[in-house]
């Protein structure tokens, strides 16, 4: 058969996906793989990795075999492909033997362009034998960082994937991941034997995600205020550290009228599956989860990710927040954090049975995450710098950019605090230190005679909250250490001496007092994605969503598989009055036009063509392909 022409890639993009332009390196990657080359693709979540193997699978002869660790998602991935008219299928343990046999038979007959399969199945002798009888277009290894033994997503079966290369040396392989750091990259190349692969590293910036980190005060209330002001009807993920807390926070949100569901590894598999399905398929569900939830969750319209507890390193923070806003529309990464979080994280490291060297690595990573929390400069710059990328200008969109943080000369306050820790014998926690500094007559202060210390009452002019902030920042800067074995006792560190002797100037951030409606967007808080639009636009928007959910239910697929929010928004803006005009709407390809065009057209027509006035009032969407 003749080699496929890579120029056809553009036609596939337009006709199947309904997109006009490739993003970033997509076109180069596709050209390279179509031509038979291996590739290692590092792109942030939402960057558009899937197209990089889907389109070559369509263009090349034979079937593209996609290795993915997440069985639960295969059905939806395949569903989405079928929606756009691609012959896709999956093989995993959820199928009955006769179903598998039928699919295998069809594969041998060349009926498919894409096959999704779990790594453990791929490696079985019968499956390898089946592969031997197929024309294979390529192997795509998704979530390739699962091969990394240092990472938290390690999957032993991934290591064996190098077998593919030995058995099928002429089939191109493309490995993809959203994990960026250099160590993981090296492990992927090494373990998967991708030495010859061309590397494509995209910028890791996610311009549509707004980063915000607040001081933890009354976390549930803070979360509630945030959701009410900005994400009332939106779907999102709330991360908590413990299983118990996911249940508590979910119950709290339900009480406040939100559709929230818990998710953690302690729940039975059936309930977990049901919650995940509801999150994917219904509109506006909030998943309150431990880190057990999320990898590979391919939901494009997650409008916020909230952290009620502290992700222990920047990689995890970035990976978890990255699940927001895959569709390129505005999304929020919101977090609350306080001293207790630092202590928990340190305890986690101290009590782990890892080697000392590894603990040192973990402490370094924790320190970087604390730096991100305490920074007074642009958060996006800090995050990107961590991944080795320099952003020339502050982003102008994160909390520190929008509301610059005041700093103050904390040298004297720090001396007072450190010297109180010293004089009380390095045997007490934060609360007692503050009591002494503020000159309180608590039972403990009196019974220990701490009201006789020279630092007693020398901090009475500073509010208690500010002292708490000082202690937190001293711990974050490693000028104080918290005993993690249980009592939260504070002690000095080698670095504290210089500060105590007044040799080192210290600047502290002045924690902003949380505004009543923290950072509320103008306009309809409950439809943040729409921006500030006229009432009749909101009615049309709701009508479009209604048709979408009806179709989704008929087809038994998630609503976003029918059309993304970005497509509905573009429909709202353009208001096409004919099928031909609808062809130019973002995300409407030939298959979807034929299937659903009429039904959406009926709704749009009812509302008439776009009025100039109303159009100009819609915020210009940040189309992903403008990036
Ligand atoms: P990733 O796997 O990297 O997280 P996806 O492949 O799921 O990202 O793509 C994220 C979203 O962007 C999807 O909704 C996808 O349809 C969309 N997308 C991908 N490429 C393009 C493009 N060239 N133009 C417009 N949208 C795109
Ligand atoms: Zn910024």
XYZ file of C-alpha atoms and ligand atoms in Angstrom:
655
model
C 0.000 0.000 0.000
C 1.239 3.530 -0.661
C 2.526 5.628 2.220
C -0.132 7.954 3.622
C 0.290 11.598 2.816
C 0.813 13.598 6.031
C -1.010 16.509 4.422
C -4.171 14.492 4.912
C -3.777 15.116 8.634
C -5.251 18.581 8.253
C -8.263 17.176 6.435
C -8.838 14.634 9.211
C -8.577 17.413 11.794
C -11.194 19.438 9.985
C -13.599 16.727 8.919
C -13.544 14.494 11.965
C -12.754 16.805 14.839
C -14.160 20.043 13.487
C -11.021 22.005 14.409
C -9.313 24.382 12.030
C -5.702 24.461 13.219
C -3.211 22.169 14.879
C -1.840 23.299 18.182
C 1.837 23.574 19.047
C 3.820 20.558 17.882
C 0.818 18.399 16.993
C 1.357 18.627 13.253
C 5.085 17.839 13.451
C 4.477 14.929 15.772
C 1.796 13.497 13.509
C 4.009 13.881 10.446
C 6.906 12.182 12.220
C 4.839 9.230 13.436
C 2.971 8.822 10.168
C 6.386 8.594 8.556
C 7.279 5.697 10.862
C 9.328 7.505 13.541
C 9.216 7.025 17.322
C 8.241 9.986 19.492
C 8.273 11.010 23.132
C 5.642 13.675 23.734
C 5.615 15.823 26.869
C 2.638 18.090 26.930
C 0.596 19.429 29.796
C -2.831 18.014 30.480
C -5.267 19.412 27.979
C -2.452 20.118 25.546
C -3.936 17.811 22.933
C -1.867 14.657 23.209
C -4.547 12.221 22.051
C -4.733 13.643 18.532
C -1.034 12.903 18.166
C -1.692 9.163 18.069
C -5.307 9.135 16.916
C -4.693 10.872 13.608
C -1.644 8.741 12.670
C -3.703 5.644 13.539
C -6.373 6.804 11.124
C -3.882 7.674 8.405
C -1.559 4.697 8.582
C -2.495 1.216 7.463
C -3.661 -1.086 10.214
C -4.819 -0.488 13.743
C -3.251 1.869 16.275
C -2.787 0.065 19.606
C -3.172 2.423 22.566
C -1.830 1.217 25.900
C -3.610 2.955 28.736
C -3.683 2.067 32.435
C -7.264 3.126 32.998
C -9.770 0.498 32.091
C -12.650 2.519 33.496
C -12.116 5.244 30.937
C -11.655 3.150 27.828
C -15.327 2.902 27.131
C -15.699 6.678 27.086
C -12.578 7.172 25.007
C -13.879 4.713 22.474
C -17.330 6.304 22.660
C -15.850 9.706 21.869
C -13.976 8.296 18.865
C -17.087 6.627 17.509
C -18.982 9.890 17.857
C -16.656 11.437 15.322
C -16.851 8.443 13.036
C -13.584 6.666 13.889
C -13.598 2.861 14.028
C -12.410 2.338 17.597
C -12.738 -0.431 20.158
C -11.215 -1.696 23.386
C -10.267 -5.005 24.939
C -10.250 -5.337 28.695
C -11.498 -7.477 31.551
C -14.946 -5.861 31.532
C -15.897 -7.783 28.378
C -17.510 -11.217 28.208
C -15.384 -13.876 26.471
C -17.690 -13.999 23.457
C -17.505 -10.198 23.113
C -13.714 -10.284 23.188
C -13.683 -13.034 20.596
C -15.914 -11.050 18.269
C -13.671 -8.007 18.579
C -10.529 -10.059 18.001
C -12.099 -11.526 14.920
C -12.981 -8.093 13.595
C -9.451 -6.866 14.365
C -7.960 -9.604 12.230
C -10.404 -8.596 9.512
C -8.991 -5.081 9.636
C -12.208 -3.473 10.873
C -10.618 -1.019 13.317
C -8.349 2.005 13.290
C -7.897 2.227 17.049
C -7.662 -0.353 19.810
C -7.391 0.601 23.496
C -5.879 -2.018 25.738
C -4.607 -2.307 29.332
C -0.889 -3.064 29.779
C -1.438 -6.272 31.734
C -3.489 -7.714 28.895
C -1.088 -6.583 26.233
C 1.691 -8.643 27.749
C -0.182 -11.963 27.786
C 1.042 -14.579 25.281
C -2.364 -14.973 23.562
C -2.600 -11.248 23.058
C 0.921 -10.964 21.692
C 0.020 -13.810 19.350
C -3.056 -11.894 18.224
C -0.930 -8.797 17.587
C 1.292 -10.961 15.396
C -1.657 -11.525 13.086
C -2.612 -7.850 12.771
C -1.478 -4.975 10.674
C -0.343 -2.528 13.350
C -0.279 1.174 12.568
C 1.539 2.197 15.754
C 1.836 1.666 19.487
C 0.822 4.583 21.663
C 1.919 4.394 25.293
C -0.256 6.794 27.214
C 0.612 8.003 30.733
C 4.157 6.888 30.030
C 5.385 8.224 33.384
C 3.783 5.101 34.937
C 7.082 3.442 34.062
C 8.887 5.555 36.661
C 9.668 3.734 39.873
C 10.176 6.999 41.735
C 6.814 8.376 40.726
C 3.538 7.946 42.570
C 1.800 6.380 39.552
C 4.259 3.524 39.118
C 2.830 0.492 37.262
C 5.173 -2.521 37.108
C 3.593 -3.804 33.873
C 4.794 -0.693 32.104
C 8.393 -1.791 32.405
C 7.664 -4.809 30.223
C 6.419 -2.636 27.395
C 9.906 -2.625 25.926
C 8.933 -6.077 24.617
C 6.851 -4.319 21.968
C 9.950 -2.909 20.405
C 11.701 -6.268 20.384
C 8.757 -8.054 18.831
C 7.621 -5.404 16.400
C 10.722 -3.363 15.597
C 9.279 -1.700 12.531
C 6.097 -0.386 14.187
C 6.434 3.249 15.319
C 5.923 3.973 18.997
C 4.728 7.160 20.592
C 4.966 7.622 24.375
C 2.998 10.439 25.972
C 2.931 12.034 29.393
C 2.057 15.229 31.206
C 4.814 14.723 33.765
C 7.672 16.976 32.923
C 10.675 16.576 35.121
C 13.993 15.492 33.703
C 14.348 12.411 35.867
C 11.046 10.951 34.675
C 11.958 11.714 31.071
C 15.182 9.776 31.414
C 13.406 6.826 32.969
C 10.854 6.699 30.151
C 13.525 6.714 27.466
C 15.529 4.137 29.340
C 12.882 1.653 30.323
C 10.878 1.854 27.120
C 14.016 1.808 24.992
C 13.073 5.015 23.244
C 16.638 6.176 22.598
C 15.851 6.825 18.969
C 12.618 8.665 19.661
C 12.321 12.312 18.737
C 11.421 14.379 21.758
C 8.680 16.971 21.743
C 8.487 19.113 24.848
C 5.660 21.632 24.921
C 5.418 24.633 27.160
C 3.868 23.598 30.431
C 2.023 26.830 30.891
C -1.735 26.495 31.250
C -2.802 30.079 30.618
C -6.496 29.458 31.229
C -5.924 28.198 34.774
C -5.880 30.807 37.507
C -3.698 29.873 40.495
C -4.819 30.963 43.950
C -3.492 29.936 47.356
C -5.057 31.232 50.566
C -4.177 30.917 54.190
C -6.333 28.251 55.801
C -8.686 29.730 58.320
C -12.085 28.057 58.312
C -11.559 25.798 55.318
C -15.113 24.574 54.756
C -16.506 28.090 54.900
C -13.729 29.333 52.648
C -14.538 26.641 50.109
C -18.234 27.400 50.303
C -17.666 31.122 49.747
C -15.420 30.397 46.787
C -17.935 28.080 45.129
C -20.879 30.372 45.740
C -19.087 33.342 44.277
C -17.534 31.688 41.270
C -18.520 28.123 40.524
C -22.047 27.635 41.635
C -23.206 25.247 38.909
C -19.818 23.994 37.824
C -18.196 20.657 37.904
C -14.967 20.400 39.873
C -12.665 18.325 42.049
C -11.944 18.966 45.729
C -8.839 17.174 46.989
C -8.519 16.163 50.631
C -5.773 14.305 52.418
C -7.810 11.643 54.186
C -10.713 9.380 53.346
C -12.664 10.588 56.330
C -12.283 14.186 55.287
C -13.544 13.534 51.758
C -16.754 12.201 53.280
C -17.075 15.125 55.679
C -16.485 17.770 53.058
C -18.826 16.064 50.591
C -21.534 15.957 53.266
C -20.924 19.616 54.074
C -21.265 20.626 50.431
C -24.422 18.552 49.988
C -25.902 20.282 52.997
C -25.161 23.571 51.269
C -27.049 22.416 48.193
C -24.198 21.207 45.979
C -24.117 17.891 44.180
C -20.962 16.538 45.808
C -19.756 12.939 45.953
C -16.881 11.403 47.929
C -14.256 9.212 46.295
C -11.417 7.301 47.925
C -9.667 3.956 47.801
C -11.511 2.696 50.884
C -14.874 2.705 49.133
C -16.089 -0.440 47.428
C -15.346 -0.668 43.743
C -18.986 -0.470 42.720
C -19.649 2.813 44.550
C -16.422 4.269 43.262
C -17.354 3.385 39.724
C -20.812 4.864 40.135
C -19.459 8.138 41.545
C -16.946 8.429 38.760
C -19.648 7.789 36.163
C -21.865 10.464 37.653
C -19.001 12.923 37.743
C -18.276 12.257 34.079
C -21.818 12.159 32.814
C -23.879 14.598 34.810
C -23.489 18.345 34.708
C -22.071 20.177 37.677
C -21.044 17.285 39.941
C -18.276 17.983 42.480
C -15.971 15.096 43.291
C -14.472 15.289 46.778
C -11.565 12.904 46.598
C -8.234 11.702 47.823
C -5.417 11.447 45.319
C -6.834 8.038 44.423
C -9.002 9.957 41.986
C -7.968 11.648 38.852
C -5.305 10.042 36.757
C -6.542 9.879 33.214
C -9.841 11.537 34.031
C -10.504 12.944 30.658
C -13.277 15.357 31.471
C -12.657 18.599 29.608
C -15.043 20.865 31.525
C -13.704 20.555 35.076
C -13.986 24.229 36.016
C -12.077 24.158 39.297
C -9.712 22.051 41.345
C -9.670 22.887 45.044
C -7.065 21.650 47.499
C -8.257 21.502 51.092
C -4.891 20.015 52.045
C -1.425 20.390 50.825
C -0.009 18.420 47.893
C 3.491 17.578 49.083
C 5.324 18.659 45.987
C 4.972 20.892 42.977
C 4.677 17.940 40.577
C 1.587 16.735 42.340
C 0.124 20.219 42.669
C 0.661 20.770 38.987
C -0.720 17.389 37.971
C -3.819 17.730 40.125
C -4.599 21.336 39.258
C -3.949 20.430 35.628
C -7.169 18.431 35.586
C -9.035 21.727 35.436
C -9.860 23.464 32.174
C -8.705 20.944 29.594
C -11.099 22.575 27.155
C -9.099 25.792 27.316
C -11.903 27.792 28.946
C -11.246 29.687 32.183
C -10.738 27.487 35.248
C -9.521 27.975 38.809
C -6.880 26.164 40.853
C -7.744 27.097 44.408
C -6.085 26.008 47.613
C -6.045 26.668 51.333
C -2.974 25.899 53.377
C -1.647 26.473 56.880
C 0.955 25.469 59.417
C -0.752 22.158 60.162
C -0.278 21.158 56.531
C 3.456 21.723 56.739
C 3.647 19.603 59.859
C 1.640 16.779 58.296
C 3.866 16.774 55.249
C 7.034 16.743 57.313
C 5.686 13.946 59.466
C 4.879 11.979 56.367
C 8.501 12.179 55.263
C 10.012 11.624 58.716
C 7.994 8.499 59.416
C 8.289 6.933 55.978
C 10.687 4.015 55.737
C 12.429 5.453 52.690
C 16.209 5.637 52.479
C 17.801 8.791 53.861
C 18.845 9.932 50.440
C 15.311 9.670 49.153
C 14.034 11.528 52.206
C 16.395 14.334 51.336
C 14.895 14.476 47.861
C 11.403 14.587 49.366
C 12.359 17.381 51.763
C 13.732 19.405 48.890
C 10.505 18.939 46.971
C 8.440 19.924 49.989
C 10.544 23.055 50.408
C 9.833 24.028 46.798
C 6.113 23.572 47.329
C 6.267 25.744 50.457
C 8.104 28.328 48.418
C 5.208 28.374 45.986
C 2.725 28.883 48.817
C 4.672 31.669 50.482
C 5.822 33.502 47.391
C 4.930 37.140 46.913
C 5.721 36.965 43.202
C 3.718 35.519 40.331
C 2.708 31.924 41.118
C 2.733 30.888 37.483
C 6.339 32.024 37.185
C 7.262 29.985 40.260
C 5.519 26.847 38.986
C 7.032 27.073 35.526
C 10.492 27.825 36.848
C 10.255 24.632 38.845
C 9.854 22.776 35.560
C 12.761 24.652 34.028
C 10.737 27.159 32.046
C 11.127 30.938 32.371
C 8.052 33.083 31.917
C 9.350 36.506 30.929
C 6.581 38.548 32.539
C 4.351 37.956 35.575
C 1.142 36.357 34.296
C -1.194 39.056 35.523
C -3.873 36.500 36.337
C -2.892 34.616 39.489
C -3.776 35.849 42.981
C -0.384 37.398 43.695
C -0.484 39.225 40.365
C -4.058 40.452 40.798
C -3.632 41.484 44.408
C 0.039 42.101 45.045
C 1.012 40.871 48.492
C 2.460 43.366 50.939
C 5.639 42.450 52.697
C 6.976 43.783 55.954
C 10.272 43.776 57.768
C 9.832 40.875 60.152
C 13.348 40.749 61.580
C 12.349 41.962 65.027
C 9.173 39.899 65.176
C 11.189 36.856 64.176
C 13.721 37.515 66.933
C 10.932 37.784 69.471
C 9.345 34.566 68.277
C 12.580 32.575 68.096
C 13.752 33.790 71.432
C 10.451 32.809 73.040
C 10.872 29.325 71.614
C 14.357 29.228 73.075
C 13.416 30.573 76.494
C 10.490 28.215 76.943
C 12.954 25.385 76.452
C 11.989 24.300 72.924
C 9.313 22.112 74.444
C 6.044 23.779 73.330
C 3.886 24.258 70.267
C 2.737 27.399 68.493
C -0.302 28.128 70.687
C 1.733 28.358 73.865
C 4.436 30.498 72.238
C 1.791 32.971 71.127
C 0.240 33.025 74.612
C 3.615 33.961 76.069
C 4.351 36.582 73.406
C 0.953 38.173 73.867
C 1.211 38.130 77.644
C -1.772 35.867 78.278
C -2.456 34.536 81.747
C -3.320 30.987 80.787
C -3.123 28.212 83.338
C -0.100 26.763 81.629
C 1.724 30.073 81.346
C 1.202 30.748 85.039
C 1.930 27.263 86.336
C 5.181 27.105 84.361
C 6.188 30.575 85.452
C 6.445 31.678 81.840
C 4.932 35.029 82.791
C 8.297 35.760 84.314
C 10.235 35.336 81.055
C 11.812 38.349 79.408
C 9.761 37.775 76.264
C 6.463 37.593 78.147
C 4.090 40.140 76.668
C 6.612 41.685 74.274
C 4.351 40.866 71.326
C 1.093 42.195 72.753
C 0.909 44.893 70.088
C 0.665 42.313 67.279
C -2.653 40.527 66.622
C -2.774 36.810 67.262
C -3.418 36.019 63.601
C -0.261 37.840 62.594
C 1.749 35.791 65.068
C 0.305 32.667 63.576
C 1.382 33.896 60.171
C 4.886 34.633 61.511
C 5.278 31.154 62.968
C 4.008 29.546 59.785
C 6.490 31.483 57.695
C 9.336 30.703 60.071
C 8.582 27.000 59.749
C 8.164 27.256 55.974
C 11.551 28.963 55.760
C 13.156 26.266 57.925
C 13.958 28.746 60.700
C 11.901 26.661 63.090
C 11.324 22.946 63.085
C 8.171 21.253 64.291
C 8.539 17.959 66.081
C 6.439 15.621 63.987
C 6.133 12.786 66.495
C 2.976 14.126 68.028
C 3.182 17.233 70.203
C 4.049 19.818 67.599
C 6.922 21.083 69.707
C 8.916 23.883 68.088
C 12.681 23.963 68.121
C 15.374 26.149 66.584
C 17.345 25.122 63.504
C 20.955 25.902 62.611
C 19.660 28.724 60.427
C 17.802 30.399 63.311
C 21.011 31.564 64.994
C 21.743 34.257 62.470
C 18.257 35.692 62.783
C 18.396 35.597 66.568
C 21.656 37.520 66.531
C 20.081 40.108 64.260
C 22.478 39.289 61.410
C 19.805 38.521 58.888
C 16.979 40.678 57.643
C 13.707 38.876 57.128
C 10.750 39.938 55.068
C 7.376 38.364 55.663
C 4.329 38.315 53.474
C 1.321 40.059 54.936
C -1.404 37.479 54.451
C -4.291 39.179 52.690
C -7.479 39.217 54.731
C -9.930 37.154 52.727
C -12.435 39.410 50.968
C -16.115 38.633 51.557
C -16.586 37.380 48.030
C -13.087 36.249 47.325
C -12.130 37.336 43.826
C -15.713 37.108 42.584
C -15.992 37.449 38.852
C -18.282 40.074 37.523
C -21.552 38.787 36.165
C -23.196 35.480 36.772
C -21.222 33.649 39.364
C -23.033 30.454 38.638
C -22.152 30.523 34.954
C -18.614 31.789 35.134
C -17.762 30.119 31.871
C -20.252 32.325 30.053
C -18.987 35.611 31.345
C -21.220 38.634 31.342
C -23.931 37.970 28.782
C -27.445 39.167 28.153
C -30.443 37.290 29.538
C -31.607 35.922 26.203
C -28.135 34.458 25.684
C -28.393 32.687 29.001
C -31.745 31.231 27.921
C -30.255 29.964 24.687
C -27.281 28.576 26.585
C -29.592 26.620 28.857
C -31.607 25.395 25.874
C -28.436 24.186 24.155
C -27.333 22.389 27.293
C -30.744 20.765 27.489
C -30.486 19.318 23.969
C -26.985 18.168 24.725
C -28.002 16.283 27.844
C -30.946 14.678 26.019
C -28.675 13.424 23.265
C -26.076 12.280 25.784
C -28.688 10.217 27.591
C -30.002 8.690 24.386
C -26.475 7.756 23.355
C -25.345 6.767 26.836
C -22.242 8.946 26.697
C -21.078 11.898 28.824
C -22.498 15.257 27.776
C -19.071 16.575 26.763
C -18.691 13.734 24.297
C -21.622 15.193 22.353
C -20.244 18.747 22.374
C -17.786 20.572 24.616
C -18.747 23.753 26.421
C -16.456 25.578 24.001
C -18.636 24.389 21.113
C -21.855 25.484 22.813
C -20.306 28.848 23.514
C -19.266 29.264 19.932
C -22.788 28.283 18.829
C -24.133 30.943 21.149
C -21.859 33.515 19.639
C -22.255 32.659 15.961
C -25.864 31.467 16.077
C -25.672 29.696 12.719
C -28.987 29.588 10.897
C -28.049 26.866 8.403
C -26.245 23.548 8.528
C -23.595 24.951 6.211
C -22.877 27.770 8.648
C -22.751 25.299 11.487
C -19.849 23.546 9.818
C -17.606 26.470 10.852
C -18.340 26.127 14.523
C -15.432 25.015 16.707
C -15.611 21.280 17.405
C -18.291 20.340 14.866
C -16.957 17.823 12.370
C -18.820 16.011 9.605
C -20.056 13.100 11.724
C -21.453 15.271 14.468
C -22.930 17.713 11.994
C -24.818 14.888 10.326
C -25.945 13.377 13.606
C -26.888 16.380 15.697
C -26.762 19.387 13.417
C -30.508 19.585 12.861
C -31.405 19.294 16.506
C -29.118 22.082 17.609
C -30.062 24.147 14.605
C -33.729 23.974 15.617
C -32.874 25.465 18.984
C -30.591 28.176 17.644
C -33.124 29.191 14.993
C -35.760 29.692 17.636
C -33.549 32.404 19.082
C -32.779 33.999 15.736
C -29.484 35.221 14.315
C -26.837 36.855 16.461
C -27.339 40.504 17.311
C -24.160 42.477 17.158
C -24.842 44.022 20.501
C -25.200 40.802 22.367
C -22.155 39.303 20.692
C -19.853 42.057 21.767
C -20.901 41.526 25.331
C -19.732 37.965 25.399
C -16.201 37.688 26.604
C -14.009 36.475 23.761
C -13.424 32.843 24.561
C -9.792 31.879 24.859
C -9.988 29.311 22.140
C -7.429 26.660 22.783
C -6.036 27.020 19.279
C -5.314 30.711 19.772
C -2.733 29.773 22.340
P -4.412 15.681 26.744
O -4.580 14.223 26.427
O -3.090 16.228 26.345
O -4.743 16.025 28.159
P -6.548 15.976 24.898
O -5.957 15.230 23.777
O -7.624 15.318 25.697
O -5.425 16.493 25.869
O -7.053 17.366 24.333
C -7.608 18.340 25.201
C -8.768 19.010 24.504
O -8.317 19.856 23.455
C -9.697 18.006 23.869
O -10.983 18.431 24.128
C -9.358 18.083 22.400
O -10.472 17.758 21.609
C -8.962 19.522 22.240
N -8.017 19.716 21.137
C -6.937 18.971 20.866
N -6.286 19.445 19.779
C -6.984 20.516 19.347
C -6.822 21.443 18.253
N -5.819 21.346 17.397
N -7.741 22.428 18.143
C -8.752 22.523 19.016
N -8.962 21.696 20.042
C -8.093 20.702 20.234
Zn 0.833 35.617 38.070
